[in-house]
PDB file of C-alpha atoms (C1' of nucleotides) in Angstrom:
ATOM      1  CA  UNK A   1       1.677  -2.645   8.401  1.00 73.00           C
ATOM      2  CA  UNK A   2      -0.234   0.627   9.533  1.00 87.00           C
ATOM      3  CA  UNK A   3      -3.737  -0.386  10.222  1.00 90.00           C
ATOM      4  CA  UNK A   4      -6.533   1.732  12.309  1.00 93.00           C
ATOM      5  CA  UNK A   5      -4.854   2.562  15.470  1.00 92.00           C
ATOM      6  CA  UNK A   6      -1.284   3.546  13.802  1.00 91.00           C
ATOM      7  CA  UNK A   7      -3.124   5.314  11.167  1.00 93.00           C
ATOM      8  CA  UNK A   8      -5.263   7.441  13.820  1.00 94.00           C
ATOM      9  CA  UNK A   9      -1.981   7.785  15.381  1.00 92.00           C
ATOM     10  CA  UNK A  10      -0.056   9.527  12.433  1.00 93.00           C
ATOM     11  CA  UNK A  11      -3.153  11.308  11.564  1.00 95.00           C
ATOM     12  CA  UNK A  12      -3.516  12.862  15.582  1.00 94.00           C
ATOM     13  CA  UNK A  13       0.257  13.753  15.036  1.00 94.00           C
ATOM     14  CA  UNK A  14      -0.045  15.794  11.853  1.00 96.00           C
ATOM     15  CA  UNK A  15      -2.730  17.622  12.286  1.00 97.00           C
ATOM     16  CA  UNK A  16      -0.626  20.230  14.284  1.00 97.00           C
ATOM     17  CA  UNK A  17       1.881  20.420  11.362  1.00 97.00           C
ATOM     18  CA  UNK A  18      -0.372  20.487   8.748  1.00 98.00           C
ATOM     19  CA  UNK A  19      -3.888  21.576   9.457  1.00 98.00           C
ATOM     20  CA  UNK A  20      -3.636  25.611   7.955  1.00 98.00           C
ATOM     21  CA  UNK A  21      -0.724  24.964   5.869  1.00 98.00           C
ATOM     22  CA  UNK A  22      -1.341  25.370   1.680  1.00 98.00           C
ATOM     23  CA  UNK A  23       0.438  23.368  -0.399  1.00 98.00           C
ATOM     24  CA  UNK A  24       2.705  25.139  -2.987  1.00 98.00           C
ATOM     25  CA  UNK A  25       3.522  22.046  -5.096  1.00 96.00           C
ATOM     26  CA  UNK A  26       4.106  18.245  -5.384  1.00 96.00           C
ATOM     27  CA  UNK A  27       7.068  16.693  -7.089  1.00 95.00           C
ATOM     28  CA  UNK A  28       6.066  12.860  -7.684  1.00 94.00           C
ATOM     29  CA  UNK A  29       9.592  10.213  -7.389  1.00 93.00           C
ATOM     30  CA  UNK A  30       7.996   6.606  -7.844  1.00 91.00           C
ATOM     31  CA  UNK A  31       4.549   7.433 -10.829  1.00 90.00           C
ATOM     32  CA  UNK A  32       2.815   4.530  -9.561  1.00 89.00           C
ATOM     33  CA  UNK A  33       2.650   5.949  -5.772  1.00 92.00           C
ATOM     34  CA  UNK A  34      -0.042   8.094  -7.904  1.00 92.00           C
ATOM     35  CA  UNK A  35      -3.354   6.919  -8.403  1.00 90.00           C
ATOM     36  CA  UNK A  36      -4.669  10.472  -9.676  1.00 91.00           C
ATOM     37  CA  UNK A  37      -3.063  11.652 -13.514  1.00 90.00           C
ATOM     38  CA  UNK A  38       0.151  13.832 -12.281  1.00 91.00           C
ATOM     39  CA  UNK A  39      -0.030  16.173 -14.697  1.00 92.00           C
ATOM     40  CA  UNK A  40      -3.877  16.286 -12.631  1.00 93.00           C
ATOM     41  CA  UNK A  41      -2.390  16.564  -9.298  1.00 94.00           C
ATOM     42  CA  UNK A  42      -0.114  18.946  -9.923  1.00 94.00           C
ATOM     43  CA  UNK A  43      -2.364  21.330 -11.593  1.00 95.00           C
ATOM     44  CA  UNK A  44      -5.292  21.004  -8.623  1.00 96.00           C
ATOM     45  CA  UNK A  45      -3.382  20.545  -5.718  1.00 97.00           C
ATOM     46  CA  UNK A  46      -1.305  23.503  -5.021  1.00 97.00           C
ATOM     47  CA  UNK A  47      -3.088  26.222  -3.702  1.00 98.00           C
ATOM     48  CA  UNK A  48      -5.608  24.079  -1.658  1.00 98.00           C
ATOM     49  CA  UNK A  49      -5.046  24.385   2.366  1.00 98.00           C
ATOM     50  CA  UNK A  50      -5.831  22.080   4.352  1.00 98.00           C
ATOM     51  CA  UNK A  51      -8.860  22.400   6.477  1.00 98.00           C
ATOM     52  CA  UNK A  52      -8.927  19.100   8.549  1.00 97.00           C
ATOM     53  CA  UNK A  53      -6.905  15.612   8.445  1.00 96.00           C
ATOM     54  CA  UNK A  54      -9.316  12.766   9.400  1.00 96.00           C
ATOM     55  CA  UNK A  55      -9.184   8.735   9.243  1.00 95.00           C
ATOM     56  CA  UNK A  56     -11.718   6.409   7.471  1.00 95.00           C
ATOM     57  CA  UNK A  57     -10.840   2.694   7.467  1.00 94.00           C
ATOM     58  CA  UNK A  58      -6.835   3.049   7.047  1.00 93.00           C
ATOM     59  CA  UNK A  59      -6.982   5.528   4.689  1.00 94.00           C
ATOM     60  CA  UNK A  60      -5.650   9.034   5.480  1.00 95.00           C
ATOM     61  CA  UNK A  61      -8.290  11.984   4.285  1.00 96.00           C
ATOM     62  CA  UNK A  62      -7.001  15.721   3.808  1.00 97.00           C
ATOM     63  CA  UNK A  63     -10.248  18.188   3.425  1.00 97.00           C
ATOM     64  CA  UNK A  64      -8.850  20.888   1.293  1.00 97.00           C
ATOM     65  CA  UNK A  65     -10.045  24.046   0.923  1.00 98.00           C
ATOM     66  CA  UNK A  66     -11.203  24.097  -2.862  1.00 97.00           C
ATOM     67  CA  UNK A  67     -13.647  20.951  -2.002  1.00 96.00           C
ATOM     68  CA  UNK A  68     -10.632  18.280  -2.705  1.00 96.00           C
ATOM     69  CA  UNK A  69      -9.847  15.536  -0.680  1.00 96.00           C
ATOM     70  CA  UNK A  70      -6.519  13.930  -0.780  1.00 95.00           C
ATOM     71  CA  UNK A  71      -6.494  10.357   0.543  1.00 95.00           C
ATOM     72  CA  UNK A  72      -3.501   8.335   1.454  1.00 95.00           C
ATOM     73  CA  UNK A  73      -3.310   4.694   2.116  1.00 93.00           C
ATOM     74  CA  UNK A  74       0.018   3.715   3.629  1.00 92.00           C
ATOM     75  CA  UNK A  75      -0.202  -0.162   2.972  1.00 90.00           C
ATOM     76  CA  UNK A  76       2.870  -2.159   4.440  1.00 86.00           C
ATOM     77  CA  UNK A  77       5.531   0.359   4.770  1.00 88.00           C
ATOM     78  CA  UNK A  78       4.120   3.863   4.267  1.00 91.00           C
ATOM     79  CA  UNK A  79       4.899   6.517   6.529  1.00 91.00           C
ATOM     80  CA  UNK A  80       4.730   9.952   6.357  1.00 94.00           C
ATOM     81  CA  UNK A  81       7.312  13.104   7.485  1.00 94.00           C
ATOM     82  CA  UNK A  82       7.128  16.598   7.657  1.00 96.00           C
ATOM     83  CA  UNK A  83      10.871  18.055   7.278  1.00 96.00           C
ATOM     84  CA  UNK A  84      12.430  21.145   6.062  1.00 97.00           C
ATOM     85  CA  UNK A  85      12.451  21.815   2.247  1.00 97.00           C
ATOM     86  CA  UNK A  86      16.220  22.068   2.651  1.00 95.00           C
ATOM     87  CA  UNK A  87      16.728  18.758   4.721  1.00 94.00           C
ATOM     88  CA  UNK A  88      18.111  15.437   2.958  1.00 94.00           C
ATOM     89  CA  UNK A  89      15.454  13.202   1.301  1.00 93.00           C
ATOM     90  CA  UNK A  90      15.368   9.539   2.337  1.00 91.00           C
ATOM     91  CA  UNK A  91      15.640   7.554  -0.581  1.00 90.00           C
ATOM     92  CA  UNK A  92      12.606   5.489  -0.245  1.00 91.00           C
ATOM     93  CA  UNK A  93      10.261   8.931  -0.384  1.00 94.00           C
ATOM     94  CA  UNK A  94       7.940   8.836  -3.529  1.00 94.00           C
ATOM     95  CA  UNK A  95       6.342  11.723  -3.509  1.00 95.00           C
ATOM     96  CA  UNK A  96       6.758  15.145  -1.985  1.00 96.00           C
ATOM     97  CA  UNK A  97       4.109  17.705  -1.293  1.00 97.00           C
ATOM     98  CA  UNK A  98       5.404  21.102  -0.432  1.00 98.00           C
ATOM     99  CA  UNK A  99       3.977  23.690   1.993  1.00 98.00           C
ATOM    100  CA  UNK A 100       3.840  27.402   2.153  1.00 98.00           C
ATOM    101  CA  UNK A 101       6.246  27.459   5.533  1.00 97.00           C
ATOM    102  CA  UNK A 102       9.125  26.213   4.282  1.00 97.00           C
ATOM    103  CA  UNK A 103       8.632  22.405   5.108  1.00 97.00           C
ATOM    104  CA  UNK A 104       7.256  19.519   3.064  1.00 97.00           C
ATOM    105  CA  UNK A 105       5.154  16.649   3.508  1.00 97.00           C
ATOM    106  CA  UNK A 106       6.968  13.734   2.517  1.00 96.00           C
ATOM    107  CA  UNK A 107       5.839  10.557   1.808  1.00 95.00           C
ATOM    108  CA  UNK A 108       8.420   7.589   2.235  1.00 93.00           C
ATOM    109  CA  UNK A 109       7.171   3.845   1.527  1.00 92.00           C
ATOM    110  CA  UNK A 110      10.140   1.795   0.923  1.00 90.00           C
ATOM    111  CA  UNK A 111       7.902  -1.519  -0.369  1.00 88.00           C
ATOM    112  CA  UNK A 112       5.900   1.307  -3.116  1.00 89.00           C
ATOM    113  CA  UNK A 113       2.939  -0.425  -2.123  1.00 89.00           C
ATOM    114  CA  UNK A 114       1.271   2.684  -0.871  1.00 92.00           C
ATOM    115  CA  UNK A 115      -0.960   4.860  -3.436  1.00 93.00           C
ATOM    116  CA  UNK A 116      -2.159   8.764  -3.065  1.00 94.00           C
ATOM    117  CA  UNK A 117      -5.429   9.942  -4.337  1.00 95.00           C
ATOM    118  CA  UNK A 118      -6.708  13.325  -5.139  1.00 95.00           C
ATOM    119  CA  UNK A 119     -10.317  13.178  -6.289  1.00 94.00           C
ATOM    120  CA  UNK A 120     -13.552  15.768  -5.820  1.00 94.00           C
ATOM    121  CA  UNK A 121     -15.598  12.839  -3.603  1.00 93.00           C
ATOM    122  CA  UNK A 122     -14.202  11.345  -0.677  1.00 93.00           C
ATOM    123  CA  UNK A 123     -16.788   8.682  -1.780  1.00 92.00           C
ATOM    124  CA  UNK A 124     -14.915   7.358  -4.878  1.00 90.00           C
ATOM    125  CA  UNK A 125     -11.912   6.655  -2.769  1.00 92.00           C
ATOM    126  CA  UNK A 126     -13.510   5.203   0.587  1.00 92.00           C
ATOM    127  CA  UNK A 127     -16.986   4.638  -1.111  1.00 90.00           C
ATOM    128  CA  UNK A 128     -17.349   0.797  -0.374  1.00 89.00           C
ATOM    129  CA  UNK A 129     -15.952   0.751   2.873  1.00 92.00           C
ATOM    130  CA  UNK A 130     -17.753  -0.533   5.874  1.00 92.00           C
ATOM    131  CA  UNK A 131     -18.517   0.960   9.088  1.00 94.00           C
ATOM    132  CA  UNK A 132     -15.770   2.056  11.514  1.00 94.00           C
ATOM    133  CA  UNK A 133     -15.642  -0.396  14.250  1.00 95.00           C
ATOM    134  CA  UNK A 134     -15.274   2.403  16.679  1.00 95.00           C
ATOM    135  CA  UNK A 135     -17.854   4.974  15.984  1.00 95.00           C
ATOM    136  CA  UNK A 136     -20.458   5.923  18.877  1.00 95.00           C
ATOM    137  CA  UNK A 137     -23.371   4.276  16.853  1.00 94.00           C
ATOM    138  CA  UNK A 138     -21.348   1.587  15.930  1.00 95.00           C
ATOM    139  CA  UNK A 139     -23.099  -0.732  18.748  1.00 95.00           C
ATOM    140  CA  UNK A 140     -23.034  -4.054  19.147  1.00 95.00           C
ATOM    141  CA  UNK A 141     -26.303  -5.330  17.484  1.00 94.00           C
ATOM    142  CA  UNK A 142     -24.868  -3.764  14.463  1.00 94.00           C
ATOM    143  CA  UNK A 143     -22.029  -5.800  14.792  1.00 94.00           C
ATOM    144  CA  UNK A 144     -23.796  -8.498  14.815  1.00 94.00           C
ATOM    145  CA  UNK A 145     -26.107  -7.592  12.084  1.00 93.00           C
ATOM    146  CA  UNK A 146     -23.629  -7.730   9.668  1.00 93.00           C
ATOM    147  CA  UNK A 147     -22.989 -11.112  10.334  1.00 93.00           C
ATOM    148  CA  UNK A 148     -26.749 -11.854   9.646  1.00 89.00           C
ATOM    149  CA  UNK A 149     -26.382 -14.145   5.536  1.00 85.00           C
ATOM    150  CA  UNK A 150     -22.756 -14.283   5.173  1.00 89.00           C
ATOM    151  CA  UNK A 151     -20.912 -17.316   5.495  1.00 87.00           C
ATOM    152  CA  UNK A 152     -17.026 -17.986   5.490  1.00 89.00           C
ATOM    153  CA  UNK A 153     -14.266 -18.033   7.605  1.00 91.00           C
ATOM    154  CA  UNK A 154     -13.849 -15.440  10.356  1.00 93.00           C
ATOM    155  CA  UNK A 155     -10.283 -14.276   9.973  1.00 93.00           C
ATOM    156  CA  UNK A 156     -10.799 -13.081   5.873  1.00 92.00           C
ATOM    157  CA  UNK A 157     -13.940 -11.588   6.642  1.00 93.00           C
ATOM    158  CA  UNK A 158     -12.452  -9.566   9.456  1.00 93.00           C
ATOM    159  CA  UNK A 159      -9.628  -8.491   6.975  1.00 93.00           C
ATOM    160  CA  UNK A 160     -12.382  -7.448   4.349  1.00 92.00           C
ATOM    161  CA  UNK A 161     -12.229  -3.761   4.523  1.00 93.00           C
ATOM    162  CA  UNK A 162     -15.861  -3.762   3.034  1.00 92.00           C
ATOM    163  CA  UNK A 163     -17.467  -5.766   5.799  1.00 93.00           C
ATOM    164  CA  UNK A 164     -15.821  -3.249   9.136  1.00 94.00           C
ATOM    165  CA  UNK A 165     -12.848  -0.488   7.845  1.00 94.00           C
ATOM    166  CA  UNK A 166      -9.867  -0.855   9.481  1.00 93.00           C
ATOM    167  CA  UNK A 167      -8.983  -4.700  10.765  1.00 93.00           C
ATOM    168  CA  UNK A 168      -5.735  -5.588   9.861  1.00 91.00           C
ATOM    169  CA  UNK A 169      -3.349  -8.902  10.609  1.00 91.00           C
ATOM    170  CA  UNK A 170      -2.147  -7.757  13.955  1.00 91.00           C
ATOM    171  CA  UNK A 171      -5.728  -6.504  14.986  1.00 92.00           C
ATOM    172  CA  UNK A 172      -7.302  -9.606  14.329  1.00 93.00           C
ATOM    173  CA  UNK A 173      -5.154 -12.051  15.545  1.00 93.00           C
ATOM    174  CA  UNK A 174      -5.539 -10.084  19.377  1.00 93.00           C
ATOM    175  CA  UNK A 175      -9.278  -9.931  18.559  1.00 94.00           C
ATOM    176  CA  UNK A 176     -10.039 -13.261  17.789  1.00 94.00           C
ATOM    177  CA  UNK A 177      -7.458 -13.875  21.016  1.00 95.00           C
ATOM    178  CA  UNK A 178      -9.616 -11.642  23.143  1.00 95.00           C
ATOM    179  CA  UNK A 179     -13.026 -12.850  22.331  1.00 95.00           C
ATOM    180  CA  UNK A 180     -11.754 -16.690  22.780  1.00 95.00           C
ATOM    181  CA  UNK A 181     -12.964 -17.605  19.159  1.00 95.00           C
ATOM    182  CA  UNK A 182     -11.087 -19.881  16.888  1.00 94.00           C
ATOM    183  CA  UNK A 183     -10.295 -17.619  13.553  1.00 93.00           C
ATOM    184  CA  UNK A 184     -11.170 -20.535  11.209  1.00 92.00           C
ATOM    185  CA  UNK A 185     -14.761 -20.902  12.257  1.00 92.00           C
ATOM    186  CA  UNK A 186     -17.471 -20.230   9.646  1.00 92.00           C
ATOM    187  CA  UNK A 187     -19.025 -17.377  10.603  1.00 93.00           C
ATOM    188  CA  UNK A 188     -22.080 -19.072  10.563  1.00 92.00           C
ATOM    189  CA  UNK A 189     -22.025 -20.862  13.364  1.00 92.00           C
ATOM    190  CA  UNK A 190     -21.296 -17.784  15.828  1.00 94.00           C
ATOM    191  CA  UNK A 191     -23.495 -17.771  18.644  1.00 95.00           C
ATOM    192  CA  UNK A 192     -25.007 -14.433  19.297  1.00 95.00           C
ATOM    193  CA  UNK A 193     -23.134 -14.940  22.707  1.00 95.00           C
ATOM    194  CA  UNK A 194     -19.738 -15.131  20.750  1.00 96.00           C
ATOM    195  CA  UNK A 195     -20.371 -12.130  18.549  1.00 95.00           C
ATOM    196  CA  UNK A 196     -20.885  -9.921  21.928  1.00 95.00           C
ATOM    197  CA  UNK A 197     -17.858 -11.183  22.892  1.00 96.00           C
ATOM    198  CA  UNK A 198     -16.140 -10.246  19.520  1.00 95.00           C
ATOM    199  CA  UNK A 199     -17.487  -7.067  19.456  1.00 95.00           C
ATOM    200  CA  UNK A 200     -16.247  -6.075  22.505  1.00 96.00           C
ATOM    201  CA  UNK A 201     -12.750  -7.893  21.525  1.00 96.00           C
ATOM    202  CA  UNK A 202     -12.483  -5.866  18.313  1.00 95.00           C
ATOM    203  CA  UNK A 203     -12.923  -2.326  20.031  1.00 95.00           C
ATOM    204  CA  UNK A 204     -11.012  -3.460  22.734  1.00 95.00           C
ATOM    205  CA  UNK A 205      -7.846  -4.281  20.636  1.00 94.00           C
ATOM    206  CA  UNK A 206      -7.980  -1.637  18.326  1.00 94.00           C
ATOM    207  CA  UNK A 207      -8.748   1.391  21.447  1.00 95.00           C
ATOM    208  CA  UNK A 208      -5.182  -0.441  22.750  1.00 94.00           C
ATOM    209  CA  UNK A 209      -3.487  -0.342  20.093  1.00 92.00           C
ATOM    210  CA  UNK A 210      -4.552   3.579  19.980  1.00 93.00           C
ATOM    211  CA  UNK A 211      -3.958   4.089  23.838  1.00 93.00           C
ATOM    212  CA  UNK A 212      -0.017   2.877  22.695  1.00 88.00           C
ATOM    213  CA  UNK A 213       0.151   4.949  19.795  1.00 81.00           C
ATOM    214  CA  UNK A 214      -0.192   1.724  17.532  1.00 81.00           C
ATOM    215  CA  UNK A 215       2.502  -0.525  16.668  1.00 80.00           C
ATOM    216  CA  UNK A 216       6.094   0.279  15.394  1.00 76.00           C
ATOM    217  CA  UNK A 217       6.462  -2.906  13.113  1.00 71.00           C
ATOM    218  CA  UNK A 218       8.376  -3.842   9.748  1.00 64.00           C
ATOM    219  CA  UNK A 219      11.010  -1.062  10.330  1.00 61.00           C
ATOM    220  CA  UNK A 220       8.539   1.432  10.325  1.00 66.00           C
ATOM    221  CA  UNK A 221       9.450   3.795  13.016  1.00 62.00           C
ATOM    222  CA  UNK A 222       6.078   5.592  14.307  1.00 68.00           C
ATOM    223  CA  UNK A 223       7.089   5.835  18.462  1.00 71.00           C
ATOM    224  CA  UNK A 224       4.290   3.436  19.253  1.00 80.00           C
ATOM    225  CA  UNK A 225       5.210   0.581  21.655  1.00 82.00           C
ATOM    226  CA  UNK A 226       1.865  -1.752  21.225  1.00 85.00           C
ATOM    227  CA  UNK A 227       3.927  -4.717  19.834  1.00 82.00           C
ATOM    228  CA  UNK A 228       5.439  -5.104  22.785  1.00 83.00           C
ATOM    229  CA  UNK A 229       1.955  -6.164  24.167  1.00 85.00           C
ATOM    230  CA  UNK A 230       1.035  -8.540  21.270  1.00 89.00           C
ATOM    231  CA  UNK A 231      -0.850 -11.731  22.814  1.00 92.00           C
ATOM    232  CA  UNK A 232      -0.987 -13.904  19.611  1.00 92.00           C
ATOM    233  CA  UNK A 233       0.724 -12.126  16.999  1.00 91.00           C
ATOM    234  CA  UNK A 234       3.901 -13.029  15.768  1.00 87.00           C
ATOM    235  CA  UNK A 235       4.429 -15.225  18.886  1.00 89.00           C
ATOM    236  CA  UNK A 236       4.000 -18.710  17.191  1.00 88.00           C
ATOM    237  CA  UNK A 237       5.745 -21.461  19.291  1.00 88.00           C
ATOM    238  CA  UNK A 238       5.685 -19.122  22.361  1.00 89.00           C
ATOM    239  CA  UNK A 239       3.133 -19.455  25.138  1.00 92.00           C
ATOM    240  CA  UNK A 240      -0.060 -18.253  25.637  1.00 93.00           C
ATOM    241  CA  UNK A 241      -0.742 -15.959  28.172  1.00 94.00           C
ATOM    242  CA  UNK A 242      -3.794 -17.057  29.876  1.00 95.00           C
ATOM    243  CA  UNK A 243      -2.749 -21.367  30.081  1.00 95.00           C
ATOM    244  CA  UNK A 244       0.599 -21.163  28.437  1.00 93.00           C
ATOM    245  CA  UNK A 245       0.004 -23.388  25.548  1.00 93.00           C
ATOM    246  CA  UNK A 246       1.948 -22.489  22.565  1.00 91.00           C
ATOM    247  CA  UNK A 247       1.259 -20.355  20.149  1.00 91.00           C
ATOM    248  CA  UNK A 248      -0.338 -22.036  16.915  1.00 90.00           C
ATOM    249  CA  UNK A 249       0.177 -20.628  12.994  1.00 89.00           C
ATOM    250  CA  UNK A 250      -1.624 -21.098  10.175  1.00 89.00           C
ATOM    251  CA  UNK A 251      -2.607 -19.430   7.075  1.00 88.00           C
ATOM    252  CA  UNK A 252      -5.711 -18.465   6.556  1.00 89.00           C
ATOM    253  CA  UNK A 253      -6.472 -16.217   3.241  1.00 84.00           C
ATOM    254  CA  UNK A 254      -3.088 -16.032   2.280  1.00 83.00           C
ATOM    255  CA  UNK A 255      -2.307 -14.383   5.716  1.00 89.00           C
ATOM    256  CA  UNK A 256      -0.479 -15.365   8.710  1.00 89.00           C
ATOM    257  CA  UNK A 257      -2.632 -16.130  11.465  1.00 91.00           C
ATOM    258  CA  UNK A 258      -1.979 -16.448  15.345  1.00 92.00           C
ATOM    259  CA  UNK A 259      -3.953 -18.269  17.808  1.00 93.00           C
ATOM    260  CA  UNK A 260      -4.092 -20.406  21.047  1.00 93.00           C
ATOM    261  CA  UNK A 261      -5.464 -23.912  20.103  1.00 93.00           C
ATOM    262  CA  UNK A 262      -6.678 -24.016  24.143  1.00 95.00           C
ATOM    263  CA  UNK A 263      -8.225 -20.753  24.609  1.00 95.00           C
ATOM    264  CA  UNK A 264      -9.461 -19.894  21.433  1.00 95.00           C
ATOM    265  CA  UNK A 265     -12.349 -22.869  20.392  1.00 93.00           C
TER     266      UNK A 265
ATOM    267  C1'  DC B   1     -21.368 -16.885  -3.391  1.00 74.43           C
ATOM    268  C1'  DT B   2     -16.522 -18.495  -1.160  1.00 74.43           C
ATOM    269  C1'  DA B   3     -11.694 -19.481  -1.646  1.00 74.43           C
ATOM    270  C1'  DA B   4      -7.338 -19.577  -3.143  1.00 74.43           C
ATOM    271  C1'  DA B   5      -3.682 -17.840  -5.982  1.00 74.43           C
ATOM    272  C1'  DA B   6      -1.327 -14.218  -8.369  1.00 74.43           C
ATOM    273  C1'  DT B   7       0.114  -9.439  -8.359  1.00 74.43           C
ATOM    274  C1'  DC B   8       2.823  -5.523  -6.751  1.00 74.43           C
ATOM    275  C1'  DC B   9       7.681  -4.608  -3.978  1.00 74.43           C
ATOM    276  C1'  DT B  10      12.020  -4.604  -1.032  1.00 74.43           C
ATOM    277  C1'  DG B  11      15.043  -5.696   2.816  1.00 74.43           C
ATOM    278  C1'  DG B  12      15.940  -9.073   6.152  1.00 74.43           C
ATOM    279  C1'  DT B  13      16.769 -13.802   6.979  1.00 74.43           C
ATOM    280  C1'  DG B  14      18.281 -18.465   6.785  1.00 74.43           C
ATOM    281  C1'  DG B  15      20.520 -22.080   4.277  1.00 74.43           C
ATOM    282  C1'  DC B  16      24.553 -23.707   2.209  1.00 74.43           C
TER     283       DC B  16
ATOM    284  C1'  DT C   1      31.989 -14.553   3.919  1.00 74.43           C
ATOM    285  C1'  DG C   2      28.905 -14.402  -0.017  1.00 74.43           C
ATOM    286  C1'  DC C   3      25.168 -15.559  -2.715  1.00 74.43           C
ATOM    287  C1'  DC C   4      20.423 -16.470  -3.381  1.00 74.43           C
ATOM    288  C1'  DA C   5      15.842 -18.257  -2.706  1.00 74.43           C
ATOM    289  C1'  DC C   6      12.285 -17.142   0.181  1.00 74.43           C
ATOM    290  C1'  DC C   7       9.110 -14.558   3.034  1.00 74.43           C
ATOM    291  C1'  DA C   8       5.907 -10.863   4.805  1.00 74.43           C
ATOM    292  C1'  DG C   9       1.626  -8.645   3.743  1.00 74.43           C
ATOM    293  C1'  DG C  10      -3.066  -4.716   2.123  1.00 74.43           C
ATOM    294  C1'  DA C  11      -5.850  -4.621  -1.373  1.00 74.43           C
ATOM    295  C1'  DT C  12      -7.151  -5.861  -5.916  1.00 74.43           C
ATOM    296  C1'  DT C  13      -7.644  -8.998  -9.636  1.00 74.43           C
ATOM    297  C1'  DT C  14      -7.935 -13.431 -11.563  1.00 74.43           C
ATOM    298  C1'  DT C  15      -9.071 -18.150 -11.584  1.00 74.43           C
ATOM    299  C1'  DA C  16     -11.466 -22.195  -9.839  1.00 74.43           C
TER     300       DA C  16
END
DNA sequence: CTAAAATCCTGGTGGC
DNA sequence: TGCCACCAGGATTTTA
């Protein structure tokens, strides 16, 4: 489940293959993978270079060189390859983009959750996004200004892309673990006290997560090694690390969620 | 407005 | 050993 910090991760790692290249073509295996008309991208996108490979939320943003942008969102099981035209192709790729050196960009997502988008403005992709949690002006009265009227649970409004870009499952579980917060308080009743202390939680788990080149989860192979320094998630039953309570699950929004009943109040 | 459930998917798992 | 129901989960959509 690639959120922020293994997103930023694959995008840091092809920028050296890809940045410069042009793509020469796209061959499409799974339709739906395709959020843009086929027939659409395959008339617009070959041609285009790229310019630059950025990250907004966890969406993956090509700048290409006729003004297109080519966004990728890797859901659960997304990853992406560059191999050589003439190497085998995995069975779970669903789409292929192919590059002026001889290689391609492959895109392998064995659940088919993931979708590709190639549109004029970035905006009607990542439009209604919020703010990245770790830009420089991203401070933390903002944070806590976007608290200001909205009511709810904090573990779905973490996950709600539209509220802070980027939060996934694993991300919030450590953050809410970090900041000592109980994930099923209404956001309401924060103290301004406990939304510093989230703030600071929510940078600090996602610039881990980064500094260990993300999380190599759900078969996914990405090189990253930051489950092995999971506090809360996925360790239900086991103890906690600061008083060695166990590990409490429940489900919160449909999603797993991982907390210390002691710690976290 | 919030909240929960359904939807899309497949491979791994646990039960029998 | 083999079969199968069940589960995970990001984002969207539907229903309450």
């Amino acid at each position: 489940m690639p959120e922020l910090p293994e997103v930023e991760t694959i995008v840091r790692g092809l920028r050296g293959p890809l940045v410069g290249r042009t793509f020469t073509g796209v061959t499409v295996l799974w339709p739906k993978t395709v959020q843009t008309p086929v027939s659409e991208l395959e008339q617009r996108l070959p041609g285009q270079r790229v310019e630059q490979i950025t990250r907004r939320g966890k969406y993956l943003h090509f700048h290409l060189s006729a003004g297109d942008s080519l966004f990728i969102h890797l859901k659960m099981s997304g990853d992406l390859l560059v191999e050589p035209s003439a190497g085998p192709v995995h069975p779970h790729v669903r789409a292929i983009f192919h590059l002026d050196n001889g290689h391609q960009l492959r895109f392998k997502d064995m659940r088919k959750f993931g979708r590709v988008y190639l549109v004029d403005d970035p905006l009607k992709v990542v439009g209604k996004l919020g703010p990245e949690p770790l830009a420089d002006d991203f401070t933390a009265s903002a944070f806590a200004a976007l608290f200001r009227r909205r009511r709810g649970r904090l573990k779905p409004l973490l996950l709600n892309q539209s509220f802070i870009a980027g939060i996934g499952n694993i991300y919030a579980d450590e953050s809410c673990f970090i900041a000592g917060i109980d994930p099923r308080r209404q956001v309401d009743t924060l103290s301004a006290e406990e939304l510093g202390r989230l703030y600071h939680a929510v940078r600090q788990a996602l610039q881990s997560g980064i500094m260990h080149k993300g999380a190599t989860l759900d078969q996914v192979y990405r090189g990253g090694e930051f489950q092995h320094h999971f506090q809360v998630y996925g360790r239900t039953g086991a103890p906690c690390p600061r008083c060695g309570t166990a590990i409490e699950r429940v489900v919160l929004g449909g999603r797993s969620t991982h907390f210390c009943p002691v710690c976290q109040r």
